[in-house]
mmCIF file of C-alpha atoms in Angstrom:
data_model
loop_
_atom_site.group_PDB
_atom_site.id
_atom_site.type_symbol
_atom_site.label_atom_id
_atom_site.label_comp_id
_atom_site.label_asym_id
_atom_site.label_seq_id
_atom_site.Cartn_x
_atom_site.Cartn_y
_atom_site.Cartn_z
ATOM 1 C CA MET T 124 -4.384 -53.379 18.059
ATOM 2 C CA LYS T 125 -7.064 -50.697 18.452
ATOM 3 C CA ARG T 126 -4.986 -49.081 21.157
ATOM 4 C CA LEU T 127 -1.933 -48.977 18.850
ATOM 5 C CA LEU T 128 -3.961 -47.371 16.039
ATOM 6 C CA LEU T 129 -5.297 -44.757 18.478
ATOM 7 C CA ILE T 130 -1.760 -43.901 19.622
ATOM 8 C CA LEU T 131 -0.582 -43.558 15.999
ATOM 9 C CA LEU T 132 -3.545 -41.310 15.182
ATOM 10 C CA VAL T 133 -2.847 -39.018 18.140
ATOM 11 C CA PHE T 134 0.871 -38.906 17.249
ATOM 12 C CA THR T 135 0.167 -38.049 13.598
ATOM 13 C CA THR T 136 -2.340 -35.351 14.539
ATOM 14 C CA THR T 137 0.116 -33.811 17.013
ATOM 15 C CA ILE T 138 2.899 -33.715 14.402
ATOM 16 C CA SER T 139 0.546 -32.108 11.870
ATOM 17 C CA LEU T 140 -0.543 -29.418 14.333
ATOM 18 C CA VAL T 141 3.056 -28.660 15.283
ATOM 19 C CA GLY T 142 3.978 -28.435 11.590
ATOM 20 C CA CYS T 143 1.127 -26.023 10.893
ATOM 21 C CA LYS T 144 2.132 -23.852 13.856
ATOM 22 C CA GLU T 145 5.750 -23.798 12.654
ATOM 23 C CA ASP T 146 4.668 -22.844 9.112
ATOM 24 C CA ALA T 147 2.448 -20.079 10.491
ATOM 25 C CA LYS T 148 5.254 -18.865 12.713
ATOM 26 C CA THR T 149 7.721 -18.820 9.796
ATOM 27 C CA GLU T 150 5.249 -16.903 7.609
ATOM 28 C CA SER T 151 4.464 -14.361 10.331
ATOM 29 C CA THR T 152 8.141 -13.732 11.150
ATOM 30 C CA LYS T 153 9.321 -13.482 7.536
ATOM 31 C CA GLU T 154 11.475 -10.382 7.154
ATOM 32 C CA SER T 155 9.922 -7.578 5.107
ATOM 33 C CA VAL T 156 11.856 -5.729 2.396
ATOM 34 C CA TYR T 157 11.829 -2.603 4.559
ATOM 35 C CA ASP T 158 13.248 -4.471 7.564
ATOM 36 C CA ARG T 159 15.933 -6.151 5.453
ATOM 37 C CA VAL T 160 17.013 -2.861 3.879
ATOM 38 C CA MET T 161 17.105 -1.144 7.288
ATOM 39 C CA ARG T 162 19.047 -4.038 8.822
ATOM 40 C CA THR T 163 21.676 -4.215 6.063
ATOM 41 C CA GLY T 164 21.788 -0.510 5.189
ATOM 42 C CA GLU T 165 21.758 -1.609 1.557
ATOM 43 C CA LEU T 166 19.118 -1.308 -1.182
ATOM 44 C CA ARG T 167 19.695 -3.796 -4.013
ATOM 45 C CA CYS T 168 18.526 -2.621 -7.427
ATOM 46 C CA GLY T 169 17.656 -4.547 -10.537
ATOM 47 C CA TYR T 170 18.041 -2.647 -13.804
ATOM 48 C CA PHE T 171 17.633 -2.793 -17.583
ATOM 49 C CA SER T 172 20.170 -1.004 -19.791
ATOM 50 C CA TRP T 173 18.366 1.643 -21.820
ATOM 51 C CA TYR T 174 19.516 5.146 -22.639
ATOM 52 C CA PRO T 175 18.963 7.568 -20.895
ATOM 53 C CA ALA T 176 17.629 5.695 -17.839
ATOM 54 C CA ILE T 177 20.569 3.361 -17.309
ATOM 55 C CA ILE T 178 23.701 3.537 -19.444
ATOM 56 C CA LYS T 179 26.255 0.754 -19.008
ATOM 57 C CA ASP T 180 29.829 1.203 -20.211
ATOM 58 C CA PRO T 181 30.566 -1.979 -22.213
ATOM 59 C CA LYS T 182 34.246 -1.880 -21.258
ATOM 60 C CA THR T 183 34.161 -1.020 -17.559
ATOM 61 C CA GLY T 184 30.609 -2.000 -16.617
ATOM 62 C CA GLU T 185 30.199 1.424 -14.988
ATOM 63 C CA LEU T 186 26.626 2.738 -14.865
ATOM 64 C CA ASN T 187 25.150 6.206 -15.227
ATOM 65 C CA GLY T 188 21.881 7.737 -16.420
ATOM 66 C CA ILE T 189 18.732 9.269 -14.939
ATOM 67 C CA TYR T 190 17.733 6.293 -12.785
ATOM 68 C CA HIS T 191 21.291 5.652 -11.655
ATOM 69 C CA ASP T 192 21.881 9.244 -10.565
ATOM 70 C CA PHE T 193 18.450 9.536 -8.960
ATOM 71 C CA MET T 194 18.861 6.371 -6.911
ATOM 72 C CA GLN T 195 22.270 7.540 -5.693
ATOM 73 C CA GLU T 196 20.674 10.788 -4.484
ATOM 74 C CA LEU T 197 17.841 8.826 -2.896
ATOM 75 C CA GLY T 198 20.413 6.667 -1.114
ATOM 76 C CA LYS T 199 22.087 9.772 0.309
ATOM 77 C CA THR T 200 18.717 11.095 1.499
ATOM 78 C CA LEU T 201 17.914 7.825 3.285
ATOM 79 C CA SER T 202 21.485 7.048 4.397
ATOM 80 C CA LEU T 203 21.436 3.804 2.414
ATOM 81 C CA GLU T 204 23.975 2.259 0.086
ATOM 82 C CA ILE T 205 22.501 1.726 -3.393
ATOM 83 C CA VAL T 206 23.786 -1.403 -5.117
ATOM 84 C CA PHE T 207 22.906 -2.095 -8.751
ATOM 85 C CA ALA T 208 22.993 -5.821 -8.209
ATOM 86 C CA GLU T 209 21.532 -7.449 -11.317
ATOM 87 C CA GLU T 210 20.634 -6.678 -14.929
ATOM 88 C CA ILE T 211 17.157 -8.125 -15.510
ATOM 89 C CA GLY T 212 14.938 -8.611 -18.545
ATOM 90 C CA LEU T 213 11.778 -6.521 -18.739
ATOM 91 C CA GLY T 214 9.524 -9.544 -18.467
ATOM 92 C CA ASP T 215 11.513 -11.135 -15.648
ATOM 93 C CA TYR T 216 11.801 -8.500 -12.958
ATOM 94 C CA PRO T 217 8.450 -9.163 -11.195
ATOM 95 C CA ALA T 218 9.753 -12.654 -10.338
ATOM 96 C CA ALA T 219 13.079 -11.184 -9.176
ATOM 97 C CA LEU T 220 11.221 -8.836 -6.812
ATOM 98 C CA GLU T 221 8.963 -11.598 -5.507
ATOM 99 C CA SER T 222 11.881 -13.946 -4.784
ATOM 100 C CA GLY T 223 13.919 -11.224 -3.044
ATOM 101 C CA ARG T 224 16.808 -11.309 -5.515
ATOM 102 C CA VAL T 225 16.485 -7.510 -5.670
ATOM 103 C CA ASP T 226 14.631 -4.993 -3.497
ATOM 104 C CA ALA T 227 13.526 -2.693 -6.320
ATOM 105 C CA MET T 228 13.606 -2.408 -10.099
ATOM 106 C CA CYS T 229 15.540 0.832 -10.380
ATOM 107 C CA GLY T 230 16.015 1.249 -14.096
ATOM 108 C CA ALA T 231 13.898 1.511 -17.253
ATOM 109 C CA SER T 232 10.707 0.146 -15.749
ATOM 110 C CA TRP T 233 7.538 1.433 -17.399
ATOM 111 C CA LEU T 234 4.153 1.391 -15.700
ATOM 112 C CA ILE T 235 2.166 -1.191 -17.669
ATOM 113 C CA GLY T 236 -1.318 -1.884 -16.301
ATOM 114 C CA GLU T 237 -0.974 -5.665 -16.461
ATOM 115 C CA ARG T 238 2.080 -5.529 -14.198
ATOM 116 C CA ALA T 239 -0.028 -4.062 -11.372
ATOM 117 C CA ARG T 240 -1.196 -7.630 -10.685
ATOM 118 C CA GLN T 241 2.389 -8.580 -9.798
ATOM 119 C CA ILE T 242 4.217 -5.496 -8.530
ATOM 120 C CA ASP T 243 3.694 -2.104 -6.906
ATOM 121 C CA PHE T 244 4.949 1.229 -8.224
ATOM 122 C CA VAL T 245 6.644 4.267 -6.727
ATOM 123 C CA MET T 246 5.922 7.686 -8.246
ATOM 124 C CA PRO T 247 7.299 8.296 -11.783
ATOM 125 C CA LEU T 248 10.666 9.905 -12.437
ATOM 126 C CA PHE T 249 9.385 11.119 -15.808
ATOM 127 C CA TYR T 250 6.892 10.308 -18.553
ATOM 128 C CA LEU T 251 8.117 8.867 -21.823
ATOM 129 C CA PRO T 252 6.225 9.554 -25.075
ATOM 130 C CA LEU T 253 6.377 6.856 -27.766
ATOM 131 C CA TYR T 254 6.144 7.773 -31.452
ATOM 132 C CA GLY T 255 5.843 5.874 -34.728
ATOM 133 C CA PHE T 256 8.838 5.351 -37.046
ATOM 134 C CA SER T 257 9.327 3.888 -40.501
ATOM 135 C CA ARG T 258 12.054 3.753 -43.158
ATOM 136 C CA VAL T 259 12.833 7.005 -44.952
ATOM 137 C CA ASP T 260 11.754 5.588 -48.323
ATOM 138 C CA ASP T 261 8.458 4.151 -46.990
ATOM 139 C CA ASN T 262 5.520 6.564 -47.205
ATOM 140 C CA ARG T 263 2.669 4.136 -46.503
ATOM 141 C CA PHE T 264 2.005 5.330 -42.944
ATOM 142 C CA ASP T 265 2.868 9.018 -43.222
ATOM 143 C CA LYS T 266 -0.723 10.282 -43.315
ATOM 144 C CA ASN T 267 -2.445 7.571 -41.289
ATOM 145 C CA ILE T 268 -0.569 5.276 -38.944
ATOM 146 C CA ASP T 269 -3.801 3.452 -38.123
ATOM 147 C CA ILE T 270 -3.414 1.379 -41.277
ATOM 148 C CA LEU T 271 -0.645 -0.466 -39.408
ATOM 149 C CA ASN T 272 -3.460 -2.390 -37.748
ATOM 150 C CA ASP T 273 -3.425 -5.032 -40.479
ATOM 151 C CA GLU T 274 -1.999 -8.548 -40.614
ATOM 152 C CA LYS T 275 0.088 -7.668 -43.658
ATOM 153 C CA TYR T 276 2.231 -5.286 -41.567
ATOM 154 C CA THR T 277 4.863 -6.145 -38.939
ATOM 155 C CA ILE T 278 5.917 -4.044 -35.946
ATOM 156 C CA ALA T 279 9.261 -4.641 -34.213
ATOM 157 C CA VAL T 280 8.866 -4.950 -30.422
ATOM 158 C CA LEU T 281 10.898 -5.842 -27.355
ATOM 159 C CA GLU T 282 9.777 -9.230 -26.065
ATOM 160 C CA GLY T 283 7.853 -8.805 -22.803
ATOM 161 C CA GLY T 284 8.206 -5.013 -22.885
ATOM 162 C CA ALA T 285 5.901 -2.033 -23.256
ATOM 163 C CA THR T 286 6.263 -1.954 -27.045
ATOM 164 C CA ALA T 287 4.767 -5.440 -27.208
ATOM 165 C CA THR T 288 1.803 -4.197 -25.137
ATOM 166 C CA VAL T 289 1.295 -1.175 -27.392
ATOM 167 C CA ARG T 290 1.240 -3.353 -30.506
ATOM 168 C CA ARG T 291 -1.159 -5.832 -28.918
ATOM 169 C CA LYS T 292 -3.593 -3.150 -27.684
ATOM 170 C CA ILE T 293 -3.468 -0.484 -30.411
ATOM 171 C CA PHE T 294 -2.501 -2.534 -33.471
ATOM 172 C CA PRO T 295 -3.792 -6.012 -32.556
ATOM 173 C CA LYS T 296 -4.144 -7.226 -36.147
ATOM 174 C CA SER T 297 -0.504 -6.529 -36.985
ATOM 175 C CA LYS T 298 2.264 -9.090 -36.638
ATOM 176 C CA ALA T 299 5.133 -8.788 -34.148
ATOM 177 C CA TYR T 300 8.829 -9.125 -34.860
ATOM 178 C CA GLU T 301 10.218 -9.777 -31.382
ATOM 179 C CA ILE T 302 13.647 -8.675 -30.156
ATOM 180 C CA PRO T 303 15.032 -10.594 -27.114
ATOM 181 C CA GLN T 304 14.745 -8.738 -23.800
ATOM 182 C CA LEU T 305 18.371 -8.052 -22.957
ATOM 183 C CA ILE T 306 19.416 -6.924 -26.450
ATOM 184 C CA SER T 307 19.812 -3.172 -26.935
ATOM 185 C CA PRO T 308 16.537 -1.435 -27.886
ATOM 186 C CA ALA T 309 18.465 0.139 -30.780
ATOM 187 C CA GLU T 310 18.035 -3.256 -32.461
ATOM 188 C CA LEU T 311 14.398 -2.290 -33.034
ATOM 189 C CA PHE T 312 15.573 0.324 -35.522
ATOM 190 C CA VAL T 313 18.180 -2.024 -36.967
ATOM 191 C CA SER T 314 15.437 -4.569 -37.720
ATOM 192 C CA LEU T 315 13.382 -1.813 -39.334
ATOM 193 C CA ASP T 316 16.311 -0.738 -41.504
ATOM 194 C CA LEU T 317 16.883 -4.376 -42.541
ATOM 195 C CA LYS T 318 13.186 -4.650 -43.538
ATOM 196 C CA LYS T 319 12.391 -7.288 -40.947
ATOM 197 C CA ALA T 320 9.593 -4.980 -39.787
ATOM 198 C CA ASP T 321 7.481 -2.222 -41.328
ATOM 199 C CA ALA T 322 7.375 0.092 -38.314
ATOM 200 C CA VAL T 323 8.668 0.715 -34.803
ATOM 201 C CA ILE T 324 6.905 2.427 -31.908
ATOM 202 C CA TYR T 325 9.501 3.756 -29.496
ATOM 203 C CA ASP T 326 11.097 6.796 -27.878
ATOM 204 C CA LEU T 327 13.020 9.757 -29.299
ATOM 205 C CA PHE T 328 16.160 8.997 -27.268
ATOM 206 C CA THR T 329 16.745 5.632 -28.916
ATOM 207 C CA TYR T 330 15.735 6.982 -32.318
ATOM 208 C CA GLY T 331 17.979 10.044 -31.966
ATOM 209 C CA ASP T 332 20.990 7.962 -30.986
ATOM 210 C CA PHE T 333 20.405 5.513 -33.849
ATOM 211 C CA ASN T 334 19.893 8.367 -36.330
ATOM 212 C CA LYS T 335 23.124 10.043 -35.214
ATOM 213 C CA HIS T 336 25.114 6.970 -36.239
ATOM 214 C CA ASN T 337 22.880 5.935 -39.154
ATOM 215 C CA PRO T 338 21.617 9.122 -40.816
ATOM 216 C CA ASP T 339 18.859 9.128 -43.432
ATOM 217 C CA LYS T 340 17.680 5.606 -42.632
ATOM 218 C CA ILE T 341 14.666 6.030 -40.343
ATOM 219 C CA LYS T 342 12.073 8.796 -40.001
ATOM 220 C CA ARG T 343 9.494 9.781 -37.410
ATOM 221 C CA ILE T 344 5.943 9.487 -38.784
ATOM 222 C CA THR T 345 3.753 10.758 -35.914
ATOM 223 C CA SER T 346 3.833 14.263 -34.460
ATOM 224 C CA GLU T 347 1.804 13.278 -31.381
ATOM 225 C CA PRO T 348 2.702 10.386 -29.059
ATOM 226 C CA ILE T 349 0.996 7.072 -29.734
ATOM 227 C CA LYS T 350 1.338 6.238 -26.036
ATOM 228 C CA VAL T 351 2.888 7.887 -22.968
ATOM 229 C CA TYR T 352 4.354 5.693 -20.232
ATOM 230 C CA PRO T 353 5.301 6.687 -16.672
ATOM 231 C CA ASN T 354 8.856 5.576 -15.914
ATOM 232 C CA ILE T 355 8.809 4.316 -12.348
ATOM 233 C CA VAL T 356 10.601 2.299 -9.696
ATOM 234 C CA GLY T 357 8.951 -1.089 -9.227
ATOM 235 C CA ILE T 358 8.781 -2.989 -5.933
ATOM 236 C CA LYS T 359 7.197 -6.157 -4.558
ATOM 237 C CA ARG T 360 3.468 -5.916 -3.828
ATOM 238 C CA GLY T 361 2.366 -5.576 -0.200
ATOM 239 C CA GLU T 362 5.553 -3.857 1.017
ATOM 240 C CA ASP T 363 3.812 -0.689 2.210
ATOM 241 C CA GLU T 364 6.507 0.487 4.639
ATOM 242 C CA PHE T 365 9.140 0.217 1.935
ATOM 243 C CA ARG T 366 6.948 1.965 -0.652
ATOM 244 C CA GLN T 367 6.116 4.817 1.738
ATOM 245 C CA MET T 368 9.781 5.373 2.571
ATOM 246 C CA LEU T 369 10.728 5.567 -1.117
ATOM 247 C CA THR T 370 7.751 7.810 -1.931
ATOM 248 C CA HIS T 371 8.609 10.323 0.809
ATOM 249 C CA ALA T 372 12.262 10.457 -0.262
ATOM 250 C CA TYR T 373 11.186 10.800 -3.906
ATOM 251 C CA THR T 374 8.914 13.757 -3.040
ATOM 252 C CA ASP T 375 11.802 15.487 -1.275
ATOM 253 C CA LEU T 376 14.038 15.097 -4.355
ATOM 254 C CA LEU T 377 11.255 16.272 -6.685
ATOM 255 C CA LEU T 378 10.441 19.417 -4.705
ATOM 256 C CA SER T 379 14.092 20.314 -4.159
ATOM 257 C CA GLY T 380 14.695 20.383 -7.924
ATOM 258 C CA THR T 381 17.170 17.499 -7.717
ATOM 259 C CA LEU T 382 15.163 15.328 -10.123
ATOM 260 C CA ASP T 383 14.931 18.116 -12.711
ATOM 261 C CA ARG T 384 18.683 18.740 -12.507
ATOM 262 C CA ILE T 385 19.375 15.043 -13.094
ATOM 263 C CA ILE T 386 17.086 14.994 -16.133
ATOM 264 C CA ASP T 387 18.671 18.208 -17.465
ATOM 265 C CA LYS T 388 22.023 16.437 -17.383
ATOM 266 C CA HIS T 389 20.878 13.489 -19.497
ATOM 267 C CA GLU T 390 18.110 14.877 -21.736
ATOM 268 C CA THR T 391 19.922 15.208 -25.068
ATOM 269 C CA TYR T 392 16.897 15.327 -27.413
ATOM 270 C CA LYS T 393 14.052 17.876 -27.300
ATOM 271 C CA GLU T 394 10.523 16.608 -26.600
ATOM 272 C CA SER T 395 11.934 13.243 -25.570
ATOM 273 C CA ILE T 396 10.735 13.459 -21.940
ATOM 274 C CA PHE T 397 7.662 14.875 -20.231
ATOM 275 C CA ARG T 398 8.525 16.151 -16.737
ATOM 276 C CA VAL T 399 6.597 15.338 -13.577
ATOM 277 C CA ALA T 400 4.458 18.333 -12.520
ATOM 278 C CA LYS T 401 4.972 19.682 -9.015
ATOM 279 C CA PRO T 402 2.050 18.751 -6.691
ATOM 280 C CA TYR T 403 1.133 22.365 -5.954
ATOM 281 C CA GLY T 404 0.277 25.607 -7.750
ATOM 282 C CA ALA T 405 1.975 28.887 -6.945
ATOM 283 C CA GLU T 406 -0.335 31.908 -6.594
ATOM 284 C CA ARG T 407 0.319 34.830 -8.889
#
C-alpha cells in the first residue's frame, strides 16, 4: 500500500512539473504584437467614430478623417496594410488591445492618465482643447464656470470617456448625465438643448457641426480651454518593439509635413486643434 502511494505521489509530481514547464514554454513563445504584424503584413485598428478623427459614412460604411488618413500614410511608410477592423467604445478598447482583438486603437483615443495603467501611447497626432458650453438663453455660467461645481448642476458626458474624467476631476460636486459610448458625441449638445443637462465640456469641432445644423441653440462660455487632451494611438502595454516602430514612422510623417497636410484637409473650425510642435528649433 505504501509503495502504491509513493508511485502515485511521484506520478502526480511529474505531471505537475511537466504542466508547469509547458505553461512556461507557452508564455515564453507567445507571439508579440510586433511579430504578428510583421508576419501577417497587416495592422488591425480599433476606432471610435468622432469628427474629425474618424468619420464613418452611415450609408457605405466608408471611413475618412485625420486618424484614418494618417494611418494609411503610416501603412505606406511601413509597407503594412491598415485594416480598420472594429468600432470600439471608449471605455472598452484597453480590453480589446489586451485580448489581441486589435493591434492598436487608431481613432479618437485621448491620453487620459488613468488609462496609462492599462495601455501604452504613441506620440500625439494633435492636441484637442475642450471648452464649456451652455444654452443660448442661460447666462448662469457666463462670468464664472467654476460655479458648475455644485450638486444642483448637471454636466452631459460620454460614458467612460474623457468628458466624464473632466467632470469628475474639475467639477466633482456636479451631477453627470451620461451618454452611451457608441452614440454620436453630438448627442451631448442635443441633451443640453433638451435641458437634460446644464452644461457640456467638449470640442469646437462637435460644437461647430451641431451649431451649423441647429443655429442659435448653444453658445460657448469659456474663451480658454478647460482641459487640453493629446489625441494619440493606443497600444497594449509592454509591446516595446511595436511602439518603437510606430513612433519612428510617426516622426518621419511629422517632420515631412505629412501630418500637417492631413490636418489642414480636415480642420474646418479655427482654434479647434493645437498642432504638435516640431522637435527642433531653426536658427535665425
